[in-house]
Structures are given as structure tokens and as C-alpha cells.
Coordinates of C-alpha atoms in Angstrom, one line a residue:
Chain L
X136 CA 14.7 -54.7 -1.8
X137 CA 15.7 -51.0 -3.0
X138 CA 17.5 -50.7 -6.4
X139 CA 19.4 -48.4 -8.0
X140 CA 19.9 -48.3 -12.3
X141 CA 23.0 -46.5 -12.7
X142 CA 22.5 -45.8 -16.1
X143 CA 19.2 -45.0 -17.7
X144 CA 17.9 -42.4 -20.4
X145 CA 14.7 -41.4 -19.0
X146 CA 14.2 -38.0 -21.1
X147 CA 13.7 -40.9 -23.5
X148 CA 11.2 -42.7 -21.6
X149 CA 7.3 -42.4 -20.2
X150 CA 5.7 -41.8 -17.3
X151 CA 4.7 -45.1 -17.4
X152 CA 8.2 -46.5 -17.2
X153 CA 8.7 -44.1 -13.9
X154 CA 5.4 -45.7 -12.5
X155 CA 6.5 -49.4 -13.2
X156 CA 10.2 -48.7 -12.2
X157 CA 9.4 -47.0 -8.8
X158 CA 7.0 -50.2 -8.4
X159 CA 9.5 -52.9 -8.7
X160 CA 11.5 -50.9 -6.2
X161 CA 13.9 -48.8 -8.4
X162 CA 14.8 -46.0 -5.7
X163 CA 17.5 -44.2 -7.7
X164 CA 19.0 -43.5 -10.9
X165 CA 22.0 -42.1 -12.6
X166 CA 21.3 -40.5 -16.6
X167 CA 24.4 -40.0 -18.4
X168 CA 24.4 -37.0 -21.0
X169 CA 24.6 -38.7 -24.1
X170 CA 23.5 -38.1 -28.0
X171 CA 20.1 -38.4 -29.3
X172 CA 20.3 -40.6 -31.5
X173 CA 20.9 -37.8 -34.2
X174 CA 23.5 -35.6 -34.3
X175 CA 23.1 -32.1 -32.8
X176 CA 24.0 -29.7 -34.6
X177 CA 24.6 -26.7 -32.1
X178 CA 26.2 -26.5 -28.8
X179 CA 23.2 -24.5 -27.5
X180 CA 20.8 -27.9 -27.9
X181 CA 23.8 -29.4 -25.3
X182 CA 23.1 -26.3 -22.8
X183 CA 19.1 -27.2 -23.3
X184 CA 19.9 -31.0 -22.8
X185 CA 22.5 -30.3 -19.6
X186 CA 19.4 -28.2 -17.9
X187 CA 17.0 -30.6 -18.5
X188 CA 19.1 -33.3 -16.8
X189 CA 19.8 -30.9 -13.6
X190 CA 16.2 -29.1 -13.9
X191 CA 13.2 -31.0 -15.4
X192 CA 13.9 -34.5 -15.7
X193 CA 15.0 -34.5 -12.1
X194 CA 11.8 -33.0 -10.4
X195 CA 9.9 -35.5 -13.0
X196 CA 11.8 -38.1 -11.4
X197 CA 10.7 -37.1 -8.1
X198 CA 7.3 -37.0 -9.1
X199 CA 7.3 -40.6 -8.9
X200 CA 9.5 -41.0 -5.9
X201 CA 12.8 -42.2 -7.6
X202 CA 16.0 -39.6 -7.5
X203 CA 17.3 -38.4 -9.8
X204 CA 21.1 -37.6 -10.4
X205 CA 23.0 -37.0 -13.9
X206 CA 26.3 -37.4 -15.2
X207 CA 27.7 -34.6 -17.9
X208 CA 29.8 -34.9 -20.6
X209 CA 30.4 -34.5 -24.2
X210 CA 29.3 -38.5 -25.6
X211 CA 32.4 -40.0 -28.0
X212 CA 30.0 -39.9 -31.2
X213 CA 29.4 -36.0 -31.0
X214 CA 33.3 -35.5 -29.8
X215 CA 33.8 -36.1 -34.2
X216 CA 31.8 -33.0 -34.9
X217 CA 34.0 -30.1 -34.4
X218 CA 31.4 -28.0 -34.6
X219 CA 29.8 -28.5 -31.2
X220 CA 32.8 -30.6 -29.3
X221 CA 34.8 -27.2 -28.3
X222 CA 32.0 -25.3 -27.2
X223 CA 30.6 -28.7 -25.2
X224 CA 33.8 -28.8 -23.3
X225 CA 33.3 -25.3 -22.4
X226 CA 30.1 -25.4 -20.9
X227 CA 30.5 -28.2 -19.0
X228 CA 32.4 -26.4 -15.7
X229 CA 29.0 -24.5 -15.1
X230 CA 27.5 -27.8 -14.7
X231 CA 29.9 -30.4 -12.9
X232 CA 29.6 -28.3 -10.0
X233 CA 25.9 -28.9 -9.2
X234 CA 24.3 -31.4 -6.7
X235 CA 22.8 -33.4 -8.9
X236 CA 25.7 -34.3 -11.3
X237 CA 27.5 -37.1 -9.5
X238 CA 30.0 -37.8 -12.5
X239 CA 32.2 -37.1 -16.4
X240 CA 30.4 -38.8 -18.6
X241 CA 29.5 -41.0 -20.9
X242 CA 32.8 -40.3 -22.1
X243 CA 35.3 -42.7 -23.8
X244 CA 35.4 -44.5 -27.5
X245 CA 32.9 -45.2 -30.4
X246 CA 35.3 -45.1 -33.6
X247 CA 38.1 -45.1 -31.7
X248 CA 39.3 -41.6 -33.5
X249 CA 41.7 -39.3 -32.6
X250 CA 38.9 -36.5 -31.9
X251 CA 37.7 -39.3 -29.6
X252 CA 40.9 -39.5 -27.6
X253 CA 41.7 -36.0 -27.2
X254 CA 38.3 -34.8 -25.8
X255 CA 37.9 -38.2 -23.8
X256 CA 41.5 -37.2 -22.0
X257 CA 40.3 -33.5 -21.8
X258 CA 37.4 -34.7 -19.7
X259 CA 39.1 -36.7 -17.5
X260 CA 41.1 -33.7 -16.8
X261 CA 38.0 -31.5 -16.0
X262 CA 36.7 -34.4 -13.7
X263 CA 40.1 -34.0 -12.0
X264 CA 39.5 -30.7 -11.3
X265 CA 36.2 -31.0 -9.8
X266 CA 36.9 -34.4 -7.8
X267 CA 34.5 -36.3 -9.7
X268 CA 34.2 -39.7 -10.9
X269 CA 33.8 -40.9 -15.0
X270 CA 31.7 -42.8 -16.7
X271 CA 33.2 -44.4 -20.0
X272 CA 31.3 -45.8 -22.4
X273 CA 32.6 -48.6 -24.2
X274 CA 32.3 -49.1 -28.3
X275 CA 29.9 -51.5 -30.1
X276 CA 32.6 -52.2 -33.1
X277 CA 36.1 -53.5 -31.9
X278 CA 34.7 -53.3 -28.1
X279 CA 37.9 -55.3 -26.8
X280 CA 40.7 -53.3 -28.9
X281 CA 38.0 -50.0 -27.6
X282 CA 38.2 -51.3 -23.9
X283 CA 41.9 -51.7 -24.2
X284 CA 42.6 -48.5 -25.0
X285 CA 40.3 -46.6 -22.4
X286 CA 42.0 -48.6 -19.5
X287 CA 45.3 -47.5 -21.4
X288 CA 44.2 -44.0 -21.5
X289 CA 43.2 -43.7 -17.7
X290 CA 46.6 -45.2 -16.7
X291 CA 48.4 -42.9 -18.9
X292 CA 46.5 -39.9 -17.9
X293 CA 47.1 -40.8 -14.0
X294 CA 43.9 -40.8 -13.2
X295 CA 42.5 -42.7 -10.1
X296 CA 41.2 -45.9 -11.3
X297 CA 39.0 -46.3 -8.3
X298 CA 37.0 -43.2 -10.1
X299 CA 36.9 -45.2 -13.0
X300 CA 33.9 -47.1 -14.2
X301 CA 33.9 -49.2 -17.6
X302 CA 30.6 -49.7 -19.0
X303 CA 28.7 -52.1 -21.1
X304 CA 31.1 -54.6 -20.7
X305 CA 30.7 -58.3 -22.0
X306 CA 32.4 -61.8 -21.5
X307 CA 35.6 -60.7 -22.6
X308 CA 36.2 -57.2 -21.5
X309 CA 35.2 -57.6 -17.8
X310 CA 38.6 -59.8 -17.2
X311 CA 40.2 -57.0 -18.4
X312 CA 38.5 -54.3 -16.1
X313 CA 38.5 -56.0 -12.9
X314 CA 42.9 -56.7 -13.6
X315 CA 42.6 -53.1 -13.3
X316 CA 41.3 -50.8 -10.2
X317 CA 38.4 -49.7 -12.4
X318 CA 34.8 -50.7 -11.8
X319 CA 33.3 -52.7 -14.2
X320 CA 29.6 -52.0 -15.5
X321 CA 26.9 -54.0 -17.4
X322 CA 24.0 -53.1 -19.2
X323 CA 21.4 -55.5 -20.1
X324 CA 19.7 -55.2 -22.9
X325 CA 17.0 -57.2 -24.6
X326 CA 19.1 -58.0 -27.8
X327 CA 23.0 -57.2 -27.7
X328 CA 25.6 -56.0 -24.8
X329 CA 24.5 -58.7 -22.2
X330 CA 21.3 -60.3 -21.1
X331 CA 20.1 -61.5 -17.2
X332 CA 21.0 -65.3 -17.2
X333 CA 24.9 -64.2 -18.8
X334 CA 25.2 -61.8 -16.1
X335 CA 24.0 -63.6 -13.0
X336 CA 26.6 -66.1 -14.4
X337 CA 29.3 -63.5 -14.3
X338 CA 28.7 -62.5 -10.8
X339 CA 28.9 -66.5 -9.9
X340 CA 32.5 -66.6 -11.6
X341 CA 33.8 -63.3 -10.7
X342 CA 31.6 -62.2 -7.6
X343 CA 30.6 -59.0 -6.7
X344 CA 33.7 -56.4 -6.1
X345 CA 33.6 -53.4 -8.2
X346 CA 30.3 -55.2 -10.3
X347 CA 27.7 -53.1 -11.3
X348 CA 24.5 -53.6 -13.4
X349 CA 22.1 -51.2 -15.2
X350 CA 19.6 -51.1 -18.0
X351 CA 20.8 -48.2 -20.0
X352 CA 17.7 -47.9 -21.5
X353 CA 17.0 -45.2 -23.9
X354 CA 14.9 -44.4 -27.1
X355 CA 15.7 -47.8 -29.1
X356 CA 14.9 -51.3 -28.1
X357 CA 15.6 -51.4 -24.3
X358 CA 13.9 -52.2 -21.3
X359 CA 14.1 -50.2 -17.6
X360 CA 13.1 -52.9 -15.7
X361 CA 16.4 -54.9 -16.2
X362 CA 18.1 -53.7 -13.0
X363 CA 15.1 -55.7 -11.3
X364 CA 14.9 -58.3 -13.5
X365 CA 18.3 -59.0 -13.6
X366 CA 18.1 -59.2 -9.2
X367 CA 15.5 -61.8 -9.8
X368 CA 17.8 -64.1 -12.4
X369 CA 21.3 -63.7 -9.9
X370 CA 18.7 -64.9 -7.2
X371 CA 17.2 -67.6 -9.3
X372 CA 20.9 -69.1 -10.0
X373 CA 21.3 -68.9 -6.1
X374 CA 23.5 -65.9 -5.3
X375 CA 22.5 -64.6 -2.4
X376 CA 20.4 -61.6 -1.1
X377 CA 23.3 -59.8 0.5
X378 CA 25.4 -60.0 -2.6
X379 CA 22.5 -58.9 -5.0
X380 CA 21.8 -55.9 -2.9
X381 CA 25.8 -55.2 -3.1
X382 CA 25.6 -55.2 -7.1
X383 CA 22.1 -53.4 -7.6
X384 CA 22.4 -51.2 -4.3
X385 CA 25.5 -50.4 -2.8
X386 CA 28.2 -50.7 -5.4
X387 CA 26.5 -47.7 -7.2
X388 CA 26.4 -46.0 -4.4
X389 CA 30.0 -46.7 -3.4
X390 CA 31.0 -45.5 -6.7
X391 CA 28.8 -42.5 -7.5
X392 CA 28.6 -41.3 -4.1
X393 CA 32.9 -41.0 -3.8
X394 CA 32.8 -37.2 -3.8
X395 CA 29.5 -36.6 -1.2
X396 CA 27.1 -36.0 -3.8
X397 CA 25.2 -38.7 -2.9
X398 CA 24.1 -39.1 0.7
X399 CA 21.7 -41.6 1.8
X400 CA 19.5 -38.9 3.0
X401 CA 19.5 -37.2 -0.3
X402 CA 17.5 -40.9 -1.9
X403 CA 14.8 -40.3 0.5
X404 CA 14.4 -36.8 -0.9
X405 CA 12.4 -37.7 -3.7
X406 CA 9.8 -39.3 -1.6
X407 CA 9.4 -36.8 0.8
X408 CA 8.9 -34.0 -2.1
X409 CA 6.5 -36.4 -3.4
X410 CA 4.4 -37.2 0.2
X411 CA 4.6 -33.2 0.3
X412 CA 2.4 -33.0 -3.2
X413 CA 0.5 -35.3 -2.1
X414 CA -0.6 -33.7 1.2
X415 CA -1.4 -30.9 -0.6
X416 CA -3.0 -32.4 -3.5
X417 CA -5.5 -34.4 -0.8
X418 CA -6.0 -30.7 0.6
X419 CA -7.8 -30.0 -2.2
X420 CA -9.2 -33.7 -2.7
X421 CA -7.4 -34.6 -5.8
X422 CA -5.9 -37.6 -4.7
X423 CA -2.8 -39.0 -6.5
X424 CA -3.3 -37.7 -9.6
X425 CA 0.5 -36.5 -10.4
X426 CA 0.6 -32.6 -10.8
X427 CA 0.3 -31.1 -14.6
X428 CA 0.3 -28.0 -15.7
Chain D
X148 CA 19.8 -9.1 4.0
X149 CA 20.7 -9.6 7.7
X150 CA 17.0 -11.5 8.2
X151 CA 18.6 -14.1 5.5
X152 CA 21.7 -14.3 7.5
X153 CA 19.9 -14.4 10.7
X154 CA 17.9 -17.5 9.6
X155 CA 20.8 -19.5 9.1
X156 CA 22.8 -21.4 11.4
X157 CA 26.0 -19.8 12.3
X158 CA 28.3 -22.2 10.8
X159 CA 26.6 -21.9 7.6
X160 CA 26.4 -17.9 8.0
X161 CA 30.5 -17.8 8.0
X162 CA 30.4 -19.8 5.4
X163 CA 28.5 -17.3 3.4
X164 CA 30.3 -14.4 4.7
X165 CA 33.3 -16.1 3.7
X166 CA 32.8 -15.7 0.2
X167 CA 34.4 -12.6 -1.1
X168 CA 31.3 -10.5 -3.0
X169 CA 33.4 -9.4 -5.7
X170 CA 35.0 -12.7 -6.8
X171 CA 32.7 -13.9 -9.6
X172 CA 34.3 -17.1 -10.0
X173 CA 33.9 -17.9 -6.3
X174 CA 30.6 -16.5 -6.1
X175 CA 29.7 -19.0 -9.0
X176 CA 31.7 -22.2 -7.5
X177 CA 29.8 -21.3 -4.0
X178 CA 26.5 -20.9 -5.2
X179 CA 26.6 -24.3 -7.3
X180 CA 28.3 -26.2 -4.0
X181 CA 26.0 -24.6 -1.5
X182 CA 24.0 -27.8 -0.5
X183 CA 27.5 -29.4 0.1
X184 CA 28.2 -26.8 2.3
X185 CA 25.7 -26.1 4.8
X186 CA 23.0 -28.8 4.0
X187 CA 19.4 -28.4 3.1
X188 CA 17.9 -28.5 6.7
X189 CA 14.7 -26.5 6.9
X190 CA 15.1 -22.9 8.0
X191 CA 12.2 -20.6 9.0
X192 CA 12.6 -17.5 7.3
X193 CA 10.2 -14.8 9.1
X194 CA 7.5 -13.9 7.1
X195 CA 8.8 -15.9 3.6
X196 CA 8.0 -19.5 4.9
X197 CA 10.4 -22.6 5.0
X198 CA 13.2 -22.3 3.2
X199 CA 16.6 -25.1 3.0
X200 CA 19.6 -24.0 4.0
X201 CA 20.9 -24.6 0.5
X202 CA 18.4 -22.0 -0.5
X203 CA 19.1 -19.3 2.0
X204 CA 23.0 -19.5 1.4
X205 CA 22.0 -19.3 -2.2
X206 CA 19.7 -16.3 -1.6
X207 CA 22.3 -14.7 0.5
X208 CA 25.4 -15.3 -1.8
X209 CA 23.2 -13.4 -4.6
X210 CA 22.2 -10.2 -2.8
X211 CA 25.8 -9.9 -1.5
X212 CA 27.4 -10.6 -4.7
X213 CA 24.6 -8.8 -6.8
X214 CA 27.1 -6.3 -8.4
X215 CA 29.2 -9.7 -9.6
X216 CA 26.7 -11.8 -11.0
X217 CA 23.2 -11.7 -12.1
X218 CA 20.4 -13.3 -11.1
X219 CA 19.6 -13.8 -14.9
X220 CA 22.7 -15.6 -15.7
X221 CA 22.3 -17.5 -12.3
X222 CA 18.6 -18.7 -13.0
X223 CA 19.4 -19.6 -16.7
X224 CA 22.2 -22.1 -15.9
X225 CA 21.1 -23.1 -12.2
X226 CA 19.3 -26.3 -11.4
X227 CA 16.3 -26.5 -9.5
X228 CA 16.9 -25.9 -6.1
X229 CA 19.2 -22.8 -7.8
X230 CA 16.4 -21.7 -9.6
X231 CA 14.4 -21.7 -6.5
X232 CA 16.8 -19.5 -4.4
X233 CA 17.1 -17.1 -7.1
X234 CA 13.5 -16.6 -7.5
X235 CA 13.0 -16.3 -3.4
X236 CA 16.1 -13.3 -3.0
X237 CA 14.4 -11.3 -6.3
X238 CA 12.4 -8.8 -3.8
X239 CA 15.6 -8.4 -1.9
X240 CA 18.0 -7.3 -4.9
X241 CA 18.1 -3.6 -5.8
X242 CA 15.6 -1.9 -8.3
X243 CA 13.8 -5.5 -8.2
X244 CA 11.3 -4.2 -11.3
X245 CA 14.8 -5.2 -13.5
X246 CA 14.1 -8.9 -12.9
X247 CA 10.3 -8.5 -14.0
X248 CA 10.9 -10.5 -17.3
X249 CA 12.7 -13.4 -15.2
X250 CA 9.8 -13.5 -12.3
X251 CA 7.4 -13.4 -15.3
X252 CA 9.2 -16.6 -17.3
X253 CA 9.7 -18.4 -14.1
X254 CA 5.8 -18.7 -13.5
X255 CA 5.4 -20.6 -17.1
X256 CA 7.7 -23.3 -15.1
X257 CA 6.2 -27.4 -14.9
X258 CA 8.8 -28.0 -11.6
X259 CA 6.0 -27.0 -9.2
X260 CA 9.1 -26.2 -6.8
X261 CA 10.4 -23.6 -8.6
X262 CA 6.7 -22.4 -9.3
X263 CA 6.2 -21.9 -5.4
X264 CA 9.2 -19.9 -5.1
X265 CA 8.2 -17.0 -7.4
X266 CA 4.2 -17.4 -6.5
X267 CA 4.2 -19.0 -2.3
X268 CA 5.4 -16.6 0.4
X269 CA 7.2 -14.0 -2.2
X270 CA 6.0 -10.6 -2.2
X271 CA 7.4 -10.2 -5.7
X272 CA 4.4 -10.7 -7.5
X273 CA 2.4 -8.7 -5.2
X274 CA 4.7 -5.5 -5.7
X275 CA 5.5 -6.0 -9.4
X276 CA 3.5 -8.1 -11.8
X277 CA 0.9 -6.5 -14.3
X278 CA -2.5 -7.7 -13.6
X279 CA -2.8 -10.2 -16.6
X280 CA 0.5 -12.1 -15.1
X281 CA -1.1 -11.6 -11.5
X282 CA -3.9 -13.3 -12.2
X283 CA -2.4 -16.1 -14.0
X284 CA -0.3 -17.1 -11.0
X285 CA -3.3 -16.6 -8.9
X286 CA -4.8 -19.3 -11.1
X287 CA -2.4 -21.4 -11.6
X288 CA -1.6 -21.6 -7.6
X289 CA -5.5 -22.7 -7.6
X290 CA -5.1 -25.2 -10.5
X291 CA -2.0 -27.0 -8.8
X292 CA -3.5 -27.4 -5.6
X293 CA -1.8 -25.2 -3.6
X294 CA -3.7 -23.0 -1.0
X295 CA -4.0 -19.5 -2.0
X296 CA -3.2 -18.2 1.6
X297 CA 0.8 -18.8 0.5
X298 CA 0.5 -15.9 -2.0
X299 CA 1.0 -12.6 -0.5
X300 CA -0.9 -9.7 -1.0
X301 CA -3.9 -11.6 -2.4
X302 CA -6.8 -9.4 -1.0
X303 CA -5.0 -6.2 -2.1
X304 CA -5.0 -7.0 -5.4
X305 CA -7.9 -8.9 -6.0
X306 CA -9.6 -7.8 -9.5
X307 CA -12.8 -7.9 -11.7
X308 CA -11.1 -10.6 -14.3
X309 CA -9.4 -12.5 -11.6
X310 CA -12.6 -13.1 -10.0
X311 CA -14.4 -13.9 -13.4
X312 CA -11.3 -16.5 -14.3
X313 CA -11.7 -18.0 -10.9
X314 CA -15.6 -18.4 -11.4
X315 CA -14.6 -19.7 -14.7
X316 CA -12.0 -22.4 -13.4
X317 CA -14.8 -23.5 -10.7
X318 CA -17.7 -23.8 -13.0
X319 CA -15.2 -25.9 -15.6
X320 CA -14.3 -28.1 -12.8
X321 CA -18.0 -28.8 -11.3
X322 CA -18.8 -29.5 -14.8
X323 CA -16.2 -32.3 -15.5
X324 CA -17.4 -33.7 -12.0
X325 CA -13.9 -32.6 -10.3
X326 CA -13.9 -31.1 -6.9
X327 CA -13.2 -27.6 -6.6
X328 CA -10.7 -26.1 -4.3
X329 CA -12.2 -25.2 -1.1
X330 CA -10.2 -21.7 -0.8
X331 CA -11.1 -20.8 -4.4
X332 CA -14.5 -18.6 -3.1
X333 CA -12.2 -15.6 -1.5
X334 CA -11.1 -14.6 -5.5
X335 CA -14.7 -15.4 -6.7
X336 CA -16.8 -12.5 -6.2
X337 CA -20.5 -13.4 -5.2
X338 CA -20.2 -16.9 -5.8
X339 CA -19.1 -19.5 -3.3
X340 CA -18.1 -23.0 -3.7

């Protein structure tokens, strides 16, 4: 079965991860722009990060037959830093038109401050201008209230709900999201957020409509194979193959493909580039050694 | 320039011509969004290999709009395919020697498709690279397992230092028990593989 992980921070991961992901059937991924584990001190480091997301990391993924997309945004945590926030917002229009950029994100709330709300709203406006969907992070602390505030802001701004995915849902927030037109993302983590059996139970209870799962793997304790593992967990409790495929492949493509930047043809592109390189590689008998310079 | 436009399918050509070359904002937007307007199908460009339609359209936009946008800014803020298009367009711009620092820097990339755009089927390095940069580029082509025949002007710019570097590279590979690229002999004077 083909798998899509629509939230994974590959700049923090190794080539071993890419190999294991490809072997497990992951064909495409989305890497949302987020924070780096420690606060950035300059706008310029955001720009280099954005360039890696549309450049080097895209190529790196293609070397393992995986098509890489990204989202560009000012994350809620760093929206609180007046030294970088306005400058990052100014940079974004240079990147939002690019092919590999499929949404604005991660945006949303962390500490639920006025600054976070201001930049959340400003980025909804940018998404509107560029005709892009948005990926909304929900906070770890005071999560239910943060989710309610996010949904309220989307409504208040009259941003189309079908272009919003609210991420990192749990048993308490999912019904709130499904009551709107927004999509619901679930980050399957080793210890926190959501796990495989709980996710399978949510699918049994709520069905597949607007349901998305991801690994949200990053530089912390996390697992880039959580999408395949969740597919297996759903199968173990009797979810049909068609329903599993809807959640781990069709739904992320339907949501992030809304503005035409994810074409089925694109999803074969990485594999084709890889084959071309193997062809060149074979011509000098290097076999499958990935190109390194 | 005419040949760039000629290599494009007619609808794509019309799209490129519809972008006003003196409208900087329109150019920047068209440059980023080219693939969504003309696709990425392969197009044969006379003497320049095969480019994606998006690369071809972007190169044509840059050549047409060179008074309004610079190759440096498009490269610096470009994604991989945008960067490839900039590099392919360099020899078609006016006074191309101005862009030597950009072309040399591009050779330092780890992204193979970007490296190919400057090193392969591109007359720019032959015309403008100083010898040390030229030699490094040729060796990197061999190192990456690309065909040396894809370099424009390889024979014309052969030199003793390059021959030495190629011979040393071959020796290093043999010592490591790894195969030597079959086409390396052409740059190694007095030595065969």
C-alpha cells in the first residue's frame, strides 16, 4: 500500500530513516516549517531554513524515491519573538508561490498569546492571497481551549474551513474539529499526543471523512514509521483496506492537493529521478551507492 | 533566445510572451509558478540537451526580463528547478562574465540536478571559468558518475593540471578497489584505464 506522511520534519532525520520509510511504502511526505528546538535569533536563519525545505531536503528525499513537499510559515512559538516575526512574515511571499510549497504552516497557538493570534490571522490572510490551505498546530498545554480558539479564528476570518487542517488532535479535540468543515490531523507519537491503538479506535468511531494521520517525527523522541504502523494497527482491528487507503493516501492528497500543486504525476517524479541516477551510476558500475559529493 | 522560445510548445510560448518583461512583480510570480502554467514535460533544446518545459519557460522569462530581475536573486531564492533554469540561462544573458561568481558557487552544490545544469550541456564554464574552477568541475562530473561527454568544450580546455588530477583520481579509485569511470581516459594524458 502506498503511504503519505503529511507531517514530518526530515531535516532532523537521517538517511537511515529515509531508507526505512521508503521500504515501508512511504512515497510522499510534507515537511512543515516549524521551530528548531531552540529559538532562532535572526530572520536570515529562517530564510536559509526555507531554502533547505524547497531545495536540499527535497533533493535528499528524491534520492530515496520519496517526493517531498513542504509548508512555509512562522510557527506559533516564534511568533512571540519580535526580533524575527515581522521579518519572517515579509519573507513568506517569496516562497509561497513555489511548486513544492503546498500550504501555509505550521501556524496556530502555543502559549495562546496576543502575538500568536496576530500572526495566525496575518498568515490566514497570506494563505488566502496565495490560494493555499493552512496547517494549524494545536498547543500541548490547554489544548482543548487552544483548539476552540483556532476554530473560532478561522470562522471569524471567514477563511474557507475545507482549506484548514487542525493538527495533533486527541479524543477531546477531534469532535470539535469534525463539527466544522476543517480537516483533522493526528500525530502518532511514541509517548505523547496520540498512539496507534487509540487512533484505530477513533477511526472505528468517527469514520474516514477528513481524517489524516502523520508521524510529526522531528528531533525529539519520535518515529518516522508511525504512518505504516498506524495503517497496520487499523488493519488489526478490522478497518477495511479501502478505508485505510483513504486515510493514509487519498485524504492527504485531497487536502493538500486542493490548489493543484500535488499531481499524481508528481508523486512518481522522485522515483524517476532516482532511476535516472541509478542508470548513470550503473554506467560506471557504482551500483546503488547514493551520490555524495 | 529565439531558439528557447521555439523549443517550447506553442501554448507555453504564448504564456511566456504574455508576461510583461518590465513588470518585476509579474516576472517573479511567473518565474515561481511556471510549472503550474506550462508543465514539466521534457523539451529538446538544440545543442543544449533536454530541459523541462518549466525550466525552458523560466530561462526565457529571465532572458526577456533581465533588465527587471537578476539571475542572482532568482537563484538565491529559487527552489531546485528554478536554480537549474537560472544556470541554463546564464550563457544567453548579456555580458555573461558578470555571473561567474554565481556559476562557480553553483558548482559547489550537493544537488546533482543543479550541478548538471551548470556543468552539462552548458557552454558557460568553457567560455568563462578560470582553469582551477574548470578543473574542479570536470573532476566533479567524473566523481558523480556523470558522462564526461556531457561537458561542452572538454577537449578544447584540456590542460596538464587536469590530466594530473584525473590520473590521481583514477589511482585513488584503483587503490580503494573501486571502478574507474570508463571515460576518464580522455582527460588523463598518457594513461589508459
